[in-house]
Amino acid sequence: MRRVVCPGSFDPVTNGHLDVITRAAQLYDEVVVAVGANPAKVTLFTPTERVELIRDATKELDNVRVDHFEGLIVDFCRRNHISAIVKGLRAVSDFDYEMQMAQMNYSQAGVETLFMTTNPLYAFLSSSLVKEFCQYGGDVSGLVPPNVLDQLNARLSQP
Ligand code: PNS
């Protein structure tokens, strides 16, 4: 079975993430979406909430499973018999950090990283920008799935 992982903090999942997950699911037998912690980020949703949001948004994709992990992504890969990580690359600004992580993960654990170019429709999109735009009353309905939109509005709508 060709199984890959799409890791991320997904706070929350956006249409850009879903585009990459859907395309990966067309290429591999199974895609595990793994919600992890990025110590550089303060999150709006708990790991359990993020997992539930992704599960709901991917429920039509039969070969996608959603999980969360703590610690290193390469240890999650080892436990789940996964040999490759799939990451979306939006712009040159993503490249340096992603390249370093990919090389670290390969050199220390033999786990490959495959980069998928982001759909140009979503090249500008990030979870952080979605939250900021929504917080100040912007319309993000075209950028996130409906279940995420509901939760963002519930959490961030101004009184
Ligand atoms: O969506 P993000 O914030 O870019 O996701 C980053 C994440 C959580 C996938 C990444 O930080 C990660 O894999 N963290 C787990 C710890 C780890 O393995 N770090 C890599 C060191 S080379």
Short mmCIF file of N, CA and C and ligand atoms in Angstrom, two decimals:
data_model
loop_
_atom_site.label_atom_id
_atom_site.label_comp_id
_atom_site.label_asym_id
_atom_site.label_seq_id
_atom_site.Cartn_x
_atom_site.Cartn_y
_atom_site.Cartn_z
N MET A 1 0.84 -1.20 0.00
CA MET A 1 0.00 0.00 0.00
C MET A 1 0.88 1.25 0.00
N ARG A 2 0.59 2.17 -0.92
CA ARG A 2 1.36 3.42 -0.97
C ARG A 2 0.66 4.45 -0.08
N ARG A 3 1.27 4.68 1.09
CA ARG A 3 0.64 5.56 2.07
C ARG A 3 1.55 6.77 2.32
N VAL A 4 0.96 7.96 2.28
CA VAL A 4 1.73 9.18 2.56
C VAL A 4 1.03 9.98 3.65
N VAL A 5 1.79 10.92 4.21
CA VAL A 5 1.21 11.78 5.24
C VAL A 5 1.25 13.23 4.78
N CYS A 6 0.16 13.96 5.06
CA CYS A 6 0.13 15.42 4.88
C CYS A 6 0.10 16.04 6.28
N PRO A 7 1.26 16.47 6.78
CA PRO A 7 1.27 17.04 8.13
C PRO A 7 1.07 18.55 8.10
N GLY A 8 0.59 19.10 9.20
CA GLY A 8 0.45 20.55 9.28
C GLY A 8 -0.18 20.92 10.59
N SER A 9 -0.24 22.24 10.85
CA SER A 9 -0.95 22.63 12.06
C SER A 9 -2.45 22.84 11.78
N PHE A 10 -2.80 23.17 10.56
CA PHE A 10 -4.21 23.20 10.13
C PHE A 10 -5.10 23.97 11.12
N ASP A 11 -4.73 25.18 11.42
CA ASP A 11 -5.48 25.97 12.42
C ASP A 11 -6.15 27.18 11.79
N PRO A 12 -7.19 27.02 11.01
CA PRO A 12 -7.87 25.78 10.65
C PRO A 12 -7.49 25.36 9.23
N VAL A 13 -8.02 24.17 8.83
CA VAL A 13 -7.82 23.71 7.45
C VAL A 13 -8.47 24.71 6.48
N THR A 14 -7.77 24.97 5.37
CA THR A 14 -8.29 25.90 4.35
C THR A 14 -8.54 25.15 3.04
N ASN A 15 -9.12 25.86 2.08
CA ASN A 15 -9.32 25.24 0.76
C ASN A 15 -7.98 24.92 0.09
N GLY A 16 -6.94 25.67 0.43
CA GLY A 16 -5.62 25.37 -0.11
C GLY A 16 -5.11 24.03 0.40
N HIS A 17 -5.25 23.78 1.71
CA HIS A 17 -4.88 22.47 2.26
C HIS A 17 -5.71 21.37 1.59
N LEU A 18 -7.01 21.61 1.48
CA LEU A 18 -7.90 20.57 0.94
C LEU A 18 -7.56 20.24 -0.51
N ASP A 19 -7.10 21.25 -1.25
CA ASP A 19 -6.68 21.02 -2.63
C ASP A 19 -5.50 20.05 -2.66
N VAL A 20 -4.52 20.27 -1.80
CA VAL A 20 -3.34 19.39 -1.77
C VAL A 20 -3.74 17.99 -1.30
N ILE A 21 -4.57 17.91 -0.26
CA ILE A 21 -4.99 16.60 0.27
C ILE A 21 -5.75 15.81 -0.82
N THR A 22 -6.64 16.49 -1.53
CA THR A 22 -7.44 15.83 -2.56
C THR A 22 -6.55 15.33 -3.69
N ARG A 23 -5.60 16.15 -4.10
CA ARG A 23 -4.71 15.73 -5.20
C ARG A 23 -3.81 14.58 -4.75
N ALA A 24 -3.34 14.62 -3.50
CA ALA A 24 -2.50 13.52 -2.99
C ALA A 24 -3.33 12.23 -2.94
N ALA A 25 -4.61 12.36 -2.59
CA ALA A 25 -5.48 11.17 -2.49
C ALA A 25 -5.73 10.53 -3.84
N GLN A 26 -5.54 11.32 -4.91
CA GLN A 26 -5.69 10.75 -6.26
C GLN A 26 -4.42 10.00 -6.69
N LEU A 27 -3.31 10.29 -6.01
CA LEU A 27 -2.03 9.70 -6.41
C LEU A 27 -1.62 8.50 -5.55
N TYR A 28 -2.14 8.44 -4.31
CA TYR A 28 -1.69 7.40 -3.38
C TYR A 28 -2.87 6.59 -2.88
N ASP A 29 -2.55 5.38 -2.37
CA ASP A 29 -3.62 4.51 -1.87
C ASP A 29 -4.26 5.09 -0.61
N GLU A 30 -3.42 5.65 0.25
CA GLU A 30 -3.98 6.25 1.48
C GLU A 30 -3.22 7.51 1.85
N VAL A 31 -3.96 8.53 2.25
CA VAL A 31 -3.36 9.78 2.74
C VAL A 31 -3.76 9.93 4.20
N VAL A 32 -2.75 10.07 5.05
CA VAL A 32 -3.02 10.35 6.46
C VAL A 32 -2.76 11.84 6.68
N VAL A 33 -3.79 12.56 7.07
CA VAL A 33 -3.62 13.98 7.41
C VAL A 33 -3.27 14.01 8.89
N ALA A 34 -2.10 14.55 9.21
CA ALA A 34 -1.62 14.51 10.60
C ALA A 34 -1.53 15.92 11.16
N VAL A 35 -2.32 16.17 12.18
CA VAL A 35 -2.35 17.48 12.83
C VAL A 35 -1.26 17.51 13.90
N GLY A 36 -0.31 18.43 13.73
CA GLY A 36 0.80 18.51 14.67
C GLY A 36 0.88 19.88 15.31
N ALA A 37 1.85 20.01 16.19
CA ALA A 37 2.03 21.28 16.88
C ALA A 37 3.24 22.00 16.30
N ASN A 38 3.04 23.25 15.92
CA ASN A 38 4.16 24.09 15.50
C ASN A 38 4.41 25.06 16.65
N PRO A 39 5.53 24.89 17.36
CA PRO A 39 5.77 25.70 18.56
C PRO A 39 5.81 27.21 18.27
N ALA A 40 6.01 27.56 17.00
CA ALA A 40 6.07 28.98 16.64
C ALA A 40 4.67 29.59 16.54
N LYS A 41 3.62 28.78 16.66
CA LYS A 41 2.27 29.31 16.43
C LYS A 41 1.38 29.13 17.65
N VAL A 42 0.60 30.19 17.95
CA VAL A 42 -0.46 30.08 18.96
C VAL A 42 -1.73 29.71 18.20
N THR A 43 -2.44 28.68 18.68
CA THR A 43 -3.56 28.19 17.87
C THR A 43 -4.91 28.67 18.40
N LEU A 44 -5.86 28.76 17.48
CA LEU A 44 -7.24 29.12 17.83
C LEU A 44 -8.02 27.87 18.23
N PHE A 45 -7.79 26.76 17.51
CA PHE A 45 -8.54 25.52 17.74
C PHE A 45 -7.63 24.49 18.42
N THR A 46 -8.22 23.66 19.28
CA THR A 46 -7.45 22.59 19.91
C THR A 46 -7.12 21.52 18.86
N PRO A 47 -6.15 20.65 19.14
CA PRO A 47 -5.85 19.58 18.18
C PRO A 47 -7.08 18.73 17.87
N THR A 48 -7.87 18.41 18.90
CA THR A 48 -9.08 17.60 18.66
C THR A 48 -10.06 18.32 17.75
N GLU A 49 -10.23 19.62 17.96
CA GLU A 49 -11.15 20.39 17.11
C GLU A 49 -10.64 20.43 15.67
N ARG A 50 -9.32 20.61 15.53
CA ARG A 50 -8.76 20.67 14.16
C ARG A 50 -8.94 19.33 13.44
N VAL A 51 -8.73 18.23 14.18
CA VAL A 51 -8.94 16.91 13.58
C VAL A 51 -10.39 16.76 13.13
N GLU A 52 -11.32 17.15 14.00
CA GLU A 52 -12.75 17.00 13.66
C GLU A 52 -13.12 17.85 12.44
N LEU A 53 -12.60 19.06 12.38
CA LEU A 53 -12.90 19.93 11.23
C LEU A 53 -12.40 19.30 9.93
N ILE A 54 -11.20 18.72 9.98
CA ILE A 54 -10.64 18.10 8.75
C ILE A 54 -11.43 16.84 8.40
N ARG A 55 -11.77 16.06 9.43
CA ARG A 55 -12.56 14.82 9.16
C ARG A 55 -13.85 15.17 8.45
N ASP A 56 -14.52 16.19 8.94
CA ASP A 56 -15.80 16.57 8.34
C ASP A 56 -15.59 17.07 6.90
N ALA A 57 -14.53 17.86 6.71
CA ALA A 57 -14.29 18.46 5.39
C ALA A 57 -13.81 17.44 4.36
N THR A 58 -13.30 16.30 4.83
CA THR A 58 -12.76 15.29 3.89
C THR A 58 -13.61 14.02 3.88
N LYS A 59 -14.82 14.10 4.40
CA LYS A 59 -15.61 12.87 4.58
C LYS A 59 -15.95 12.17 3.26
N GLU A 60 -15.91 12.91 2.14
CA GLU A 60 -16.19 12.29 0.84
C GLU A 60 -14.97 11.55 0.28
N LEU A 61 -13.81 11.74 0.88
CA LEU A 61 -12.58 11.12 0.35
C LEU A 61 -12.32 9.82 1.11
N ASP A 62 -12.60 8.69 0.45
CA ASP A 62 -12.57 7.40 1.14
C ASP A 62 -11.18 6.99 1.62
N ASN A 63 -10.15 7.45 0.93
CA ASN A 63 -8.79 7.00 1.29
C ASN A 63 -8.03 8.04 2.10
N VAL A 64 -8.77 8.94 2.76
CA VAL A 64 -8.12 9.93 3.63
C VAL A 64 -8.50 9.64 5.08
N ARG A 65 -7.47 9.59 5.93
CA ARG A 65 -7.68 9.37 7.36
C ARG A 65 -7.04 10.54 8.08
N VAL A 66 -7.61 10.92 9.22
CA VAL A 66 -7.10 12.11 9.93
C VAL A 66 -6.69 11.69 11.35
N ASP A 67 -5.53 12.17 11.76
CA ASP A 67 -5.00 11.81 13.08
C ASP A 67 -4.25 13.02 13.63
N HIS A 68 -3.82 12.95 14.87
CA HIS A 68 -2.94 14.01 15.37
C HIS A 68 -1.69 13.37 15.95
N PHE A 69 -0.64 14.15 16.07
CA PHE A 69 0.60 13.58 16.61
C PHE A 69 1.31 14.60 17.48
N GLU A 70 2.10 14.06 18.40
CA GLU A 70 3.00 14.91 19.19
C GLU A 70 4.40 14.43 18.90
N GLY A 71 5.38 15.29 19.07
CA GLY A 71 6.76 14.88 18.81
C GLY A 71 7.09 15.01 17.34
N LEU A 72 8.01 14.17 16.90
CA LEU A 72 8.54 14.30 15.54
C LEU A 72 7.63 13.65 14.50
N ILE A 73 7.53 14.29 13.35
CA ILE A 73 6.73 13.71 12.26
C ILE A 73 7.37 12.40 11.78
N VAL A 74 8.69 12.31 11.84
CA VAL A 74 9.32 11.06 11.36
C VAL A 74 8.98 9.88 12.27
N ASP A 75 8.75 10.15 13.57
CA ASP A 75 8.35 9.06 14.48
C ASP A 75 6.91 8.63 14.17
N PHE A 76 6.07 9.63 13.84
CA PHE A 76 4.69 9.30 13.43
C PHE A 76 4.74 8.44 12.16
N CYS A 77 5.63 8.80 11.24
CA CYS A 77 5.76 8.03 9.99
C CYS A 77 6.17 6.59 10.29
N ARG A 78 7.15 6.44 11.18
CA ARG A 78 7.63 5.09 11.49
C ARG A 78 6.50 4.25 12.10
N ARG A 79 5.78 4.85 13.05
CA ARG A 79 4.69 4.10 13.72
C ARG A 79 3.59 3.70 12.74
N ASN A 80 3.39 4.52 11.70
CA ASN A 80 2.28 4.28 10.78
C ASN A 80 2.71 3.70 9.42
N HIS A 81 3.96 3.26 9.35
CA HIS A 81 4.50 2.65 8.12
C HIS A 81 4.31 3.58 6.92
N ILE A 82 4.75 4.82 7.12
CA ILE A 82 4.64 5.83 6.06
C ILE A 82 6.06 6.20 5.63
N SER A 83 6.31 6.18 4.32
CA SER A 83 7.68 6.46 3.87
C SER A 83 7.84 7.85 3.28
N ALA A 84 6.73 8.59 3.09
CA ALA A 84 6.88 9.91 2.47
C ALA A 84 5.88 10.92 3.03
N ILE A 85 6.37 12.16 3.10
CA ILE A 85 5.56 13.30 3.53
C ILE A 85 5.20 14.10 2.28
N VAL A 86 3.95 14.52 2.17
CA VAL A 86 3.55 15.41 1.07
C VAL A 86 3.27 16.79 1.64
N LYS A 87 3.92 17.80 1.05
CA LYS A 87 3.74 19.19 1.51
C LYS A 87 3.38 20.07 0.31
N GLY A 88 2.46 21.00 0.53
CA GLY A 88 2.16 21.99 -0.49
C GLY A 88 3.16 23.13 -0.40
N LEU A 89 3.62 23.60 -1.54
CA LEU A 89 4.54 24.75 -1.57
C LEU A 89 3.84 25.90 -2.28
N ARG A 90 3.68 27.01 -1.55
CA ARG A 90 2.96 28.14 -2.14
C ARG A 90 3.89 29.08 -2.89
N ALA A 91 4.98 29.43 -2.28
CA ALA A 91 5.84 30.47 -2.85
C ALA A 91 7.27 30.25 -2.39
N VAL A 92 8.15 31.05 -2.93
CA VAL A 92 9.57 30.94 -2.56
C VAL A 92 9.73 31.09 -1.06
N SER A 93 8.86 31.89 -0.44
CA SER A 93 8.98 32.12 1.00
C SER A 93 8.78 30.83 1.80
N ASP A 94 8.06 29.87 1.28
CA ASP A 94 7.90 28.58 1.96
C ASP A 94 9.14 27.71 1.83
N PHE A 95 9.92 27.98 0.79
CA PHE A 95 10.88 26.99 0.33
C PHE A 95 12.01 26.69 1.32
N ASP A 96 12.63 27.76 1.85
CA ASP A 96 13.83 27.56 2.69
C ASP A 96 13.55 26.64 3.88
N TYR A 97 12.49 26.97 4.62
CA TYR A 97 12.17 26.22 5.84
C TYR A 97 11.76 24.79 5.49
N GLU A 98 10.93 24.67 4.46
CA GLU A 98 10.46 23.33 4.07
C GLU A 98 11.62 22.46 3.60
N MET A 99 12.54 23.07 2.87
CA MET A 99 13.72 22.35 2.38
C MET A 99 14.56 21.84 3.54
N GLN A 100 14.76 22.72 4.54
CA GLN A 100 15.56 22.31 5.70
C GLN A 100 14.90 21.15 6.42
N MET A 101 13.58 21.25 6.64
CA MET A 101 12.90 20.15 7.34
C MET A 101 12.97 18.87 6.53
N ALA A 102 12.77 18.99 5.22
CA ALA A 102 12.80 17.80 4.35
C ALA A 102 14.17 17.12 4.43
N GLN A 103 15.23 17.92 4.38
CA GLN A 103 16.57 17.33 4.40
C GLN A 103 16.89 16.73 5.76
N MET A 104 16.44 17.39 6.82
CA MET A 104 16.63 16.84 8.17
C MET A 104 15.90 15.50 8.30
N ASN A 105 14.65 15.47 7.86
CA ASN A 105 13.85 14.26 8.01
C ASN A 105 14.41 13.11 7.17
N TYR A 106 14.97 13.44 6.01
CA TYR A 106 15.56 12.37 5.19
C TYR A 106 16.89 11.91 5.77
N SER A 107 17.72 12.87 6.18
CA SER A 107 19.05 12.48 6.64
C SER A 107 18.99 11.72 7.96
N GLN A 108 18.04 12.06 8.82
CA GLN A 108 18.00 11.43 10.13
C GLN A 108 17.12 10.19 10.18
N ALA A 109 16.13 10.11 9.28
CA ALA A 109 15.17 9.00 9.40
C ALA A 109 14.84 8.34 8.07
N GLY A 110 15.41 8.84 6.97
CA GLY A 110 15.14 8.22 5.66
C GLY A 110 13.73 8.47 5.16
N VAL A 111 13.02 9.45 5.74
CA VAL A 111 11.65 9.75 5.29
C VAL A 111 11.73 10.81 4.18
N GLU A 112 11.16 10.49 3.04
CA GLU A 112 11.18 11.40 1.89
C GLU A 112 10.14 12.51 2.06
N THR A 113 10.37 13.65 1.41
CA THR A 113 9.33 14.69 1.33
C THR A 113 9.07 15.01 -0.13
N LEU A 114 7.80 15.00 -0.51
CA LEU A 114 7.39 15.32 -1.88
C LEU A 114 6.66 16.65 -1.84
N PHE A 115 7.12 17.61 -2.64
CA PHE A 115 6.49 18.92 -2.66
C PHE A 115 5.49 18.99 -3.81
N MET A 116 4.30 19.47 -3.47
CA MET A 116 3.26 19.65 -4.48
C MET A 116 3.02 21.15 -4.65
N THR A 117 3.10 21.63 -5.88
CA THR A 117 2.88 23.07 -6.07
C THR A 117 1.41 23.39 -5.81
N THR A 118 1.22 24.46 -5.07
CA THR A 118 -0.14 24.86 -4.71
C THR A 118 -0.89 25.34 -5.95
N ASN A 119 -2.16 25.03 -6.00
CA ASN A 119 -3.03 25.59 -7.02
C ASN A 119 -2.93 27.12 -6.97
N PRO A 120 -2.65 27.79 -8.11
CA PRO A 120 -2.47 29.25 -8.07
C PRO A 120 -3.67 29.97 -7.44
N LEU A 121 -4.84 29.35 -7.49
CA LEU A 121 -6.02 29.96 -6.86
C LEU A 121 -5.81 30.19 -5.37
N TYR A 122 -4.94 29.36 -4.77
CA TYR A 122 -4.76 29.41 -3.32
C TYR A 122 -3.34 29.80 -2.92
N ALA A 123 -2.58 30.35 -3.86
CA ALA A 123 -1.16 30.60 -3.59
C ALA A 123 -0.95 31.62 -2.47
N PHE A 124 -1.91 32.48 -2.25
CA PHE A 124 -1.79 33.54 -1.24
C PHE A 124 -2.35 33.11 0.12
N LEU A 125 -2.96 31.94 0.15
CA LEU A 125 -3.82 31.59 1.28
C LEU A 125 -3.05 30.97 2.44
N SER A 126 -3.31 31.42 3.65
CA SER A 126 -2.75 30.79 4.84
C SER A 126 -3.81 30.81 5.94
N SER A 127 -3.70 29.88 6.88
CA SER A 127 -4.64 29.85 8.00
C SER A 127 -4.56 31.15 8.79
N SER A 128 -3.36 31.67 8.96
CA SER A 128 -3.19 32.91 9.75
C SER A 128 -3.93 34.07 9.10
N LEU A 129 -3.78 34.22 7.78
CA LEU A 129 -4.46 35.32 7.10
C LEU A 129 -5.98 35.16 7.15
N VAL A 130 -6.44 33.91 7.03
CA VAL A 130 -7.88 33.65 7.10
C VAL A 130 -8.41 34.12 8.46
N LYS A 131 -7.69 33.75 9.54
CA LYS A 131 -8.16 34.12 10.88
C LYS A 131 -8.17 35.64 11.06
N GLU A 132 -7.11 36.28 10.58
CA GLU A 132 -7.02 37.74 10.74
C GLU A 132 -8.13 38.44 9.95
N PHE A 133 -8.32 37.99 8.72
CA PHE A 133 -9.33 38.62 7.86
C PHE A 133 -10.72 38.45 8.48
N CYS A 134 -10.97 37.22 8.96
CA CYS A 134 -12.28 36.93 9.55
C CYS A 134 -12.50 37.72 10.84
N GLN A 135 -11.46 37.83 11.63
CA GLN A 135 -11.56 38.52 12.92
C GLN A 135 -12.03 39.96 12.76
N TYR A 136 -11.61 40.58 11.66
CA TYR A 136 -11.96 41.99 11.45
C TYR A 136 -13.15 42.13 10.48
N GLY A 137 -13.93 41.07 10.38
CA GLY A 137 -15.19 41.16 9.64
C GLY A 137 -15.11 40.84 8.16
N GLY A 138 -13.94 40.38 7.68
CA GLY A 138 -13.81 40.03 6.26
C GLY A 138 -14.55 38.75 5.92
N ASP A 139 -14.92 38.61 4.65
CA ASP A 139 -15.65 37.43 4.19
C ASP A 139 -14.66 36.38 3.70
N VAL A 140 -14.57 35.26 4.40
CA VAL A 140 -13.62 34.21 4.01
C VAL A 140 -14.36 32.97 3.47
N SER A 141 -15.60 33.17 3.04
CA SER A 141 -16.42 32.02 2.65
C SER A 141 -15.85 31.27 1.44
N GLY A 142 -15.07 31.95 0.59
CA GLY A 142 -14.50 31.26 -0.57
C GLY A 142 -13.16 30.61 -0.26
N LEU A 143 -12.70 30.73 0.97
CA LEU A 143 -11.35 30.29 1.31
C LEU A 143 -11.29 29.07 2.21
N VAL A 144 -12.39 28.76 2.84
CA VAL A 144 -12.43 27.62 3.77
C VAL A 144 -13.72 26.83 3.51
N PRO A 145 -13.75 25.55 3.93
CA PRO A 145 -14.99 24.78 3.75
C PRO A 145 -16.08 25.30 4.70
N PRO A 146 -17.35 24.99 4.40
CA PRO A 146 -18.45 25.56 5.18
C PRO A 146 -18.39 25.26 6.68
N ASN A 147 -17.95 24.06 7.05
CA ASN A 147 -17.91 23.74 8.50
C ASN A 147 -16.88 24.62 9.22
N VAL A 148 -15.78 24.91 8.54
CA VAL A 148 -14.75 25.78 9.14
C VAL A 148 -15.27 27.21 9.21
N LEU A 149 -15.96 27.63 8.17
CA LEU A 149 -16.52 28.99 8.17
C LEU A 149 -17.44 29.18 9.39
N ASP A 150 -18.29 28.20 9.64
CA ASP A 150 -19.20 28.29 10.79
C ASP A 150 -18.42 28.45 12.09
N GLN A 151 -17.39 27.64 12.25
CA GLN A 151 -16.62 27.68 13.51
C GLN A 151 -15.83 28.97 13.64
N LEU A 152 -15.30 29.45 12.52
CA LEU A 152 -14.56 30.72 12.57
C LEU A 152 -15.49 31.86 12.97
N ASN A 153 -16.67 31.86 12.37
CA ASN A 153 -17.62 32.94 12.70
C ASN A 153 -18.03 32.86 14.17
N ALA A 154 -18.20 31.62 14.66
CA ALA A 154 -18.61 31.46 16.07
C ALA A 154 -17.49 31.93 17.01
N ARG A 155 -16.23 31.66 16.65
CA ARG A 155 -15.13 32.01 17.53
C ARG A 155 -14.68 33.46 17.42
N LEU A 156 -14.75 33.97 16.20
CA LEU A 156 -14.08 35.26 15.96
C LEU A 156 -15.02 36.43 15.74
N SER A 157 -16.32 36.14 15.61
CA SER A 157 -17.22 37.26 15.27
C SER A 157 -17.23 38.28 16.41
N GLN A 158 -17.19 39.53 16.02
CA GLN A 158 -17.11 40.60 17.01
C GLN A 158 -18.50 40.88 17.57
N PRO A 159 -18.60 41.16 18.87
CA PRO A 159 -19.92 41.43 19.45
C PRO A 159 -20.53 42.70 18.89
O1 PNS B 1 1.28 23.92 9.04
P1 PNS B 1 2.66 24.07 9.62
O2 PNS B 1 2.63 24.97 10.82
O3 PNS B 1 3.68 24.48 8.60
O4 PNS B 1 3.05 22.61 10.13
C1 PNS B 1 4.33 22.36 10.62
C2 PNS B 1 4.44 20.95 11.19
C3 PNS B 1 3.55 20.79 12.42
C4 PNS B 1 4.03 19.93 10.16
C5 PNS B 1 5.92 20.77 11.53
O5 PNS B 1 6.35 21.80 12.39
C6 PNS B 1 6.22 19.43 12.17
O6 PNS B 1 6.31 18.44 11.48
N1 PNS B 1 6.34 19.42 13.50
C7 PNS B 1 6.59 18.24 14.27
C8 PNS B 1 8.01 18.26 14.84
C9 PNS B 1 8.99 17.89 13.74
O7 PNS B 1 9.05 16.76 13.31
N2 PNS B 1 9.70 18.90 13.25
C10 PNS B 1 10.58 18.77 12.12
C11 PNS B 1 11.98 18.97 12.52
S1 PNS B 1 13.03 18.77 11.11
#
